């Protein structure tokens, strides 16, 4: 499951919405929504994300969070290390080999070690 898929499932559960009902309202198939929730489909389109935000009638911070999670939810990510240092390439390769075997606590520690993601529309410093 992707972060976006988990959020989608949580929103549906909190509001008592079935996959079938949501799919009909969004004009997609229930199978597609299920695959999106479980990470068997790629990142959702911007248009679909906006439709989901409208469907759940969320605004401001929650809408931004849904957009952020959608951007971070490609289940088959490729890391291009061309032009980076040899240790960066090694890190990317080791992570790809080991990620399936990491515990939730290990993943949490790795995430905490990363610098915060810049906000999408953050003002640029001069």
Coordinates of N, CA and C in Angstrom, one line a residue:
X1 N 0.8 -1.2 0.0 CA 0.0 0.0 0.0 C 0.9 1.2 0.0
X2 N 0.5 2.3 -0.7 CA 1.2 3.5 -0.8 C 0.7 4.5 0.3
X3 N 1.5 5.5 0.6 CA 0.9 6.5 1.5 C -0.4 7.1 1.0
X4 N -0.5 7.4 -0.3 CA -1.7 7.9 -0.8 C -2.9 6.9 -0.7
X5 N -2.6 5.6 -1.0 CA -3.6 4.6 -0.9 C -4.1 4.4 0.6
X6 N -3.2 4.5 1.5 CA -3.6 4.5 2.9 C -4.5 5.6 3.3
X7 N -4.1 6.8 2.8 CA -5.0 8.0 3.1 C -6.3 7.9 2.5
X8 N -6.4 7.4 1.2 CA -7.6 7.2 0.5 C -8.5 6.2 1.3
X9 N -7.9 5.1 1.7 CA -8.7 4.1 2.5 C -9.2 4.6 3.8
X10 N -8.3 5.4 4.5 CA -8.7 6.0 5.7 C -9.9 7.0 5.6
X11 N -9.8 7.8 4.5 CA -10.9 8.7 4.2 C -12.2 8.0 3.9
X12 N -12.1 6.9 3.1 CA -13.3 6.2 2.8 C -13.9 5.5 4.1
X13 N -13.0 4.9 4.9 CA -13.5 4.3 6.1 C -14.2 5.3 7.1
X14 N -13.5 6.5 7.2 CA -14.1 7.5 8.1 C -15.4 8.0 7.7
X15 N -15.7 7.9 6.4 CA -16.9 8.5 5.9 C -17.9 7.4 5.5
X16 N -17.5 6.1 5.7 CA -18.4 5.0 5.4 C -18.7 4.8 3.9
X17 N -17.7 5.1 3.0 CA -17.8 5.1 1.6 C -17.3 3.8 1.1
X18 N -18.0 3.1 0.2 CA -17.5 1.9 -0.4 C -16.6 2.3 -1.7
X19 N -15.8 1.3 -2.1 CA -15.0 1.5 -3.3 C -16.0 1.7 -4.5
X20 N -17.0 0.9 -4.5 CA -18.0 0.9 -5.6 C -18.6 2.3 -5.7
X21 N -19.1 2.8 -4.6 CA -19.7 4.2 -4.6 C -18.8 5.3 -5.0
X22 N -17.6 5.2 -4.5 CA -16.6 6.2 -4.8 C -16.2 6.2 -6.3
X23 N -16.0 4.9 -6.7 CA -15.6 4.8 -8.1 C -16.6 5.3 -9.1
X24 N -17.9 5.0 -8.8 CA -19.0 5.5 -9.6 C -19.0 7.1 -9.6
X25 N -18.8 7.7 -8.5 CA -18.8 9.1 -8.4 C -17.6 9.8 -9.2
X26 N -16.5 9.1 -9.1 CA -15.3 9.6 -9.8 C -15.1 9.1 -11.3
X27 N -16.1 8.3 -11.7 CA -16.1 7.7 -13.0 C -14.8 6.9 -13.4
X28 N -14.4 6.1 -12.4 CA -13.4 5.1 -12.6 C -13.9 3.8 -12.1
X29 N -13.2 2.7 -12.3 CA -13.7 1.4 -11.9 C -13.3 1.1 -10.4
X30 N -14.1 0.3 -9.7 CA -13.7 -0.1 -8.4 C -12.3 -0.8 -8.4
X31 N -12.1 -1.6 -9.4 CA -10.8 -2.3 -9.5 C -9.6 -1.3 -9.6
X32 N -9.8 -0.2 -10.3 CA -8.7 0.8 -10.4 C -8.5 1.4 -9.0
X33 N -9.6 1.8 -8.3 CA -9.4 2.4 -7.0 C -8.7 1.4 -6.0
X34 N -9.1 0.2 -6.1 CA -8.5 -0.8 -5.2 C -7.0 -0.9 -5.6
X35 N -6.7 -1.0 -6.8 CA -5.3 -1.1 -7.2 C -4.5 0.1 -6.8
X36 N -5.1 1.3 -6.9 CA -4.5 2.5 -6.4 C -4.2 2.5 -4.9
X37 N -5.2 2.0 -4.2 CA -5.0 1.9 -2.7 C -3.9 1.0 -2.4
X38 N -3.8 -0.1 -3.1 CA -2.8 -1.2 -2.7 C -1.5 -1.0 -3.4
X39 N -1.3 0.0 -4.2 CA 0.0 0.3 -4.8 C 0.3 -0.6 -6.0
X40 N -0.7 -1.1 -6.6 CA -0.6 -1.9 -7.8 C -0.7 -1.0 -9.1
X41 N -1.0 0.3 -8.9 CA -1.1 1.2 -10.0 C -0.1 2.4 -9.7
X42 N 0.3 3.1 -10.7 CA 1.2 4.2 -10.5 C 0.6 5.4 -9.8
X43 N 1.3 6.4 -9.8 CA 0.9 7.6 -9.1 C -0.4 8.1 -9.8
X44 N -1.4 8.6 -9.0 CA -2.6 9.1 -9.7 C -2.4 10.4 -10.4
X45 N -3.2 10.6 -11.4 CA -3.1 11.9 -12.1 C -3.5 13.1 -11.2
X46 N -3.0 14.2 -11.6 CA -3.4 15.4 -10.9 C -4.9 15.6 -10.9
X47 N -5.5 15.4 -12.0 CA -7.0 15.5 -12.2 C -7.7 14.6 -11.2
X48 N -7.3 13.3 -11.1 CA -7.9 12.4 -10.3 C -7.8 12.8 -8.8
X49 N -6.6 13.3 -8.5 CA -6.3 13.7 -7.1 C -7.3 14.9 -6.8
X50 N -7.5 15.8 -7.7 CA -8.4 16.9 -7.5 C -9.8 16.5 -7.3
X51 N -10.2 15.5 -8.1 CA -11.5 14.9 -8.0 C -11.8 14.2 -6.7
X52 N -10.7 13.6 -6.2 CA -10.8 12.9 -4.8 C -11.0 14.0 -3.7
X53 N -10.2 15.0 -3.8 CA -10.3 16.1 -2.9 C -11.7 16.7 -2.9
X54 N -12.2 16.9 -4.1 CA -13.6 17.5 -4.2 C -14.6 16.5 -3.7
X55 N -14.4 15.2 -4.0 CA -15.4 14.2 -3.5 C -15.5 14.2 -2.0
X56 N -14.3 14.2 -1.3 CA -14.3 14.2 0.1 C -14.5 15.6 0.7
X57 N -14.6 16.6 -0.1 CA -14.8 18.0 0.3 C -13.8 18.4 1.4
X58 N -12.6 18.2 1.1 CA -11.5 18.6 2.0 C -10.9 19.9 1.5
X59 N -10.4 20.7 2.4 CA -9.7 21.9 2.0 C -8.4 22.1 2.7
X60 N -7.7 23.1 2.3 CA -6.5 23.6 2.9 C -5.5 22.5 3.2
X61 N -5.1 22.4 4.5 CA -4.0 21.5 4.8 C -4.3 20.1 4.4
X62 N -5.5 19.6 4.6 CA -5.8 18.2 4.3 C -5.7 18.0 2.8
X63 N -6.2 19.0 2.0 CA -6.1 18.9 0.5 C -4.6 18.8 0.1
X64 N -3.8 19.7 0.7 CA -2.3 19.7 0.4 C -1.7 18.4 0.8
X65 N -2.1 17.8 1.9 CA -1.6 16.6 2.4 C -1.9 15.5 1.4
X66 N -3.1 15.5 0.8 CA -3.5 14.5 -0.2 C -2.6 14.6 -1.4
X67 N -2.4 15.9 -1.9 CA -1.6 16.1 -3.0 C -0.2 15.7 -2.8
X68 N 0.4 16.0 -1.6 CA 1.7 15.6 -1.2 C 1.9 14.0 -1.2
X69 N 0.9 13.4 -0.6 CA 1.0 11.9 -0.6 C 0.9 11.3 -2.0
X70 N 0.1 11.9 -2.8 CA 0.0 11.4 -4.2 C 1.3 11.5 -4.9
X71 N 2.0 12.7 -4.7 CA 3.3 12.8 -5.4 C 4.3 11.8 -4.9
X72 N 4.2 11.4 -3.6 CA 5.1 10.5 -3.0 C 4.7 9.0 -3.1
X73 N 3.8 8.7 -3.9 CA 3.2 7.4 -3.9 C 3.4 6.6 -5.2
X74 N 4.4 6.8 -5.9 CA 4.7 5.9 -7.0 C 5.3 4.6 -6.5
X75 N 4.6 3.5 -6.8 CA 5.1 2.2 -6.2 C 6.3 1.6 -6.8
X76 N 6.7 2.1 -8.0 CA 7.9 1.6 -8.7 C 8.8 2.7 -9.1
X77 N 9.4 3.3 -8.1 CA 10.2 4.5 -8.3 C 11.6 4.1 -8.9
X78 N 12.1 5.0 -9.7 CA 13.4 4.8 -10.3 C 14.3 6.0 -9.7
X79 N 15.5 5.7 -9.3 CA 16.4 6.7 -8.8 C 17.5 6.9 -9.7
X80 N 17.6 8.0 -10.3 CA 18.7 8.3 -11.3 C 19.9 8.9 -10.5
X81 N 21.0 8.2 -10.4 CA 22.2 8.6 -9.7 C 23.2 9.1 -10.6
X82 N 22.9 9.3 -11.9 CA 23.9 9.8 -12.9 C 24.4 11.1 -12.4
X83 N 25.7 11.3 -12.3 CA 26.3 12.6 -11.9 C 26.4 12.7 -10.4
X84 N 25.9 11.8 -9.6 CA 26.1 11.8 -8.2 C 27.4 11.1 -7.8
X85 N 27.7 11.2 -6.5 CA 28.9 10.5 -6.0 C 28.8 9.0 -6.0
X86 N 29.9 8.3 -6.0 CA 29.8 6.8 -5.9 C 29.0 6.4 -4.6
X87 N 29.2 7.0 -3.5 CA 28.5 6.6 -2.3 C 27.0 6.8 -2.5
X88 N 26.6 7.8 -3.2 CA 25.1 8.1 -3.4 C 24.6 6.9 -4.3
X89 N 25.3 6.5 -5.3 CA 24.9 5.4 -6.1 C 24.8 4.1 -5.3
X90 N 25.8 3.9 -4.5 CA 25.8 2.7 -3.6 C 24.6 2.7 -2.7
X91 N 24.3 3.9 -2.1 CA 23.2 4.0 -1.2 C 21.9 3.6 -1.9
X92 N 21.7 4.2 -3.1 CA 20.4 3.9 -3.9 C 20.3 2.4 -4.2
X93 N 21.4 1.8 -4.6 CA 21.4 0.4 -4.9 C 21.1 -0.5 -3.7
X94 N 21.8 -0.2 -2.6 CA 21.6 -0.9 -1.3 C 20.2 -0.8 -0.8
X95 N 19.6 0.4 -0.9 CA 18.3 0.6 -0.5 C 17.3 -0.2 -1.3
X96 N 17.5 -0.2 -2.6 CA 16.6 -1.0 -3.5 C 16.7 -2.5 -3.2
X97 N 17.9 -3.0 -2.8 CA 18.0 -4.4 -2.4 C 17.4 -4.7 -1.1
X98 N 17.5 -3.8 -0.1 CA 17.1 -4.1 1.3 C 15.8 -3.6 1.7
X99 N 15.1 -2.7 1.0 CA 13.9 -2.0 1.5 C 12.8 -3.0 1.9
X100 N 12.7 -4.1 1.1 CA 11.6 -5.1 1.5 C 11.9 -5.8 2.8
X101 N 13.1 -5.7 3.3 CA 13.5 -6.5 4.5 C 13.6 -5.6 5.7
X102 N 13.4 -4.3 5.5 CA 13.6 -3.3 6.6 C 12.3 -3.4 7.5
X103 N 12.6 -3.3 8.8 CA 11.4 -3.2 9.8 C 10.8 -1.8 9.7
X104 N 9.6 -1.7 10.2 CA 9.0 -0.4 10.3 C 9.9 0.6 11.1
X105 N 10.5 0.1 12.2 CA 11.4 1.0 13.0 C 12.6 1.4 12.2
X106 N 13.2 0.5 11.4 CA 14.3 0.9 10.6 C 13.9 1.9 9.5
X107 N 12.8 1.7 8.9 CA 12.3 2.7 7.9 C 12.1 4.1 8.6
X108 N 11.5 4.1 9.8 CA 11.3 5.3 10.5 C 12.6 6.0 10.8
X109 N 13.6 5.3 11.2 CA 14.9 5.9 11.5 C 15.6 6.5 10.2
X110 N 15.4 5.8 9.1 CA 16.0 6.3 7.8 C 15.2 7.6 7.4
X111 N 13.9 7.6 7.6 CA 13.1 8.7 7.2 C 13.5 9.9 8.1
X112 N 13.7 9.7 9.4 CA 14.1 10.7 10.3 C 15.5 11.3 9.9
X113 N 16.3 10.5 9.3 CA 17.7 11.0 9.0 C 17.7 11.9 7.8
X114 N 16.6 11.8 7.0 CA 16.6 12.7 5.8 C 16.2 14.1 6.1
X115 N 16.7 15.1 5.3 CA 16.3 16.4 5.6 C 14.8 16.6 5.2
X116 N 14.1 17.6 5.8 CA 12.7 17.7 5.5 C 12.6 18.1 4.0
X117 N 11.4 17.6 3.4 CA 11.1 17.9 2.0 C 10.7 19.4 1.9
X118 N 11.3 20.1 0.9 CA 10.8 21.5 0.7 C 9.3 21.5 0.4
X119 N 8.6 22.5 0.8 CA 7.2 22.7 0.5 C 7.2 23.0 -1.0
X120 N 6.2 22.5 -1.7 CA 6.1 22.6 -3.1 C 6.1 24.0 -3.6
X121 N 5.4 24.9 -3.0 CA 5.3 26.3 -3.4 C 6.0 27.2 -2.4
X122 N 7.0 26.7 -1.8 CA 7.7 27.5 -0.8 C 8.4 28.6 -1.5
X123 N 8.5 29.8 -0.9 CA 9.2 30.9 -1.5 C 10.7 30.6 -1.6
X124 N 11.3 31.0 -2.7 CA 12.7 30.7 -2.8 C 13.5 31.8 -2.1
X125 N 14.6 31.3 -1.4 CA 15.4 32.2 -0.7 C 16.4 32.9 -1.7
X126 N 16.8 34.1 -1.4 CA 17.7 34.8 -2.3 C 19.1 34.9 -1.8

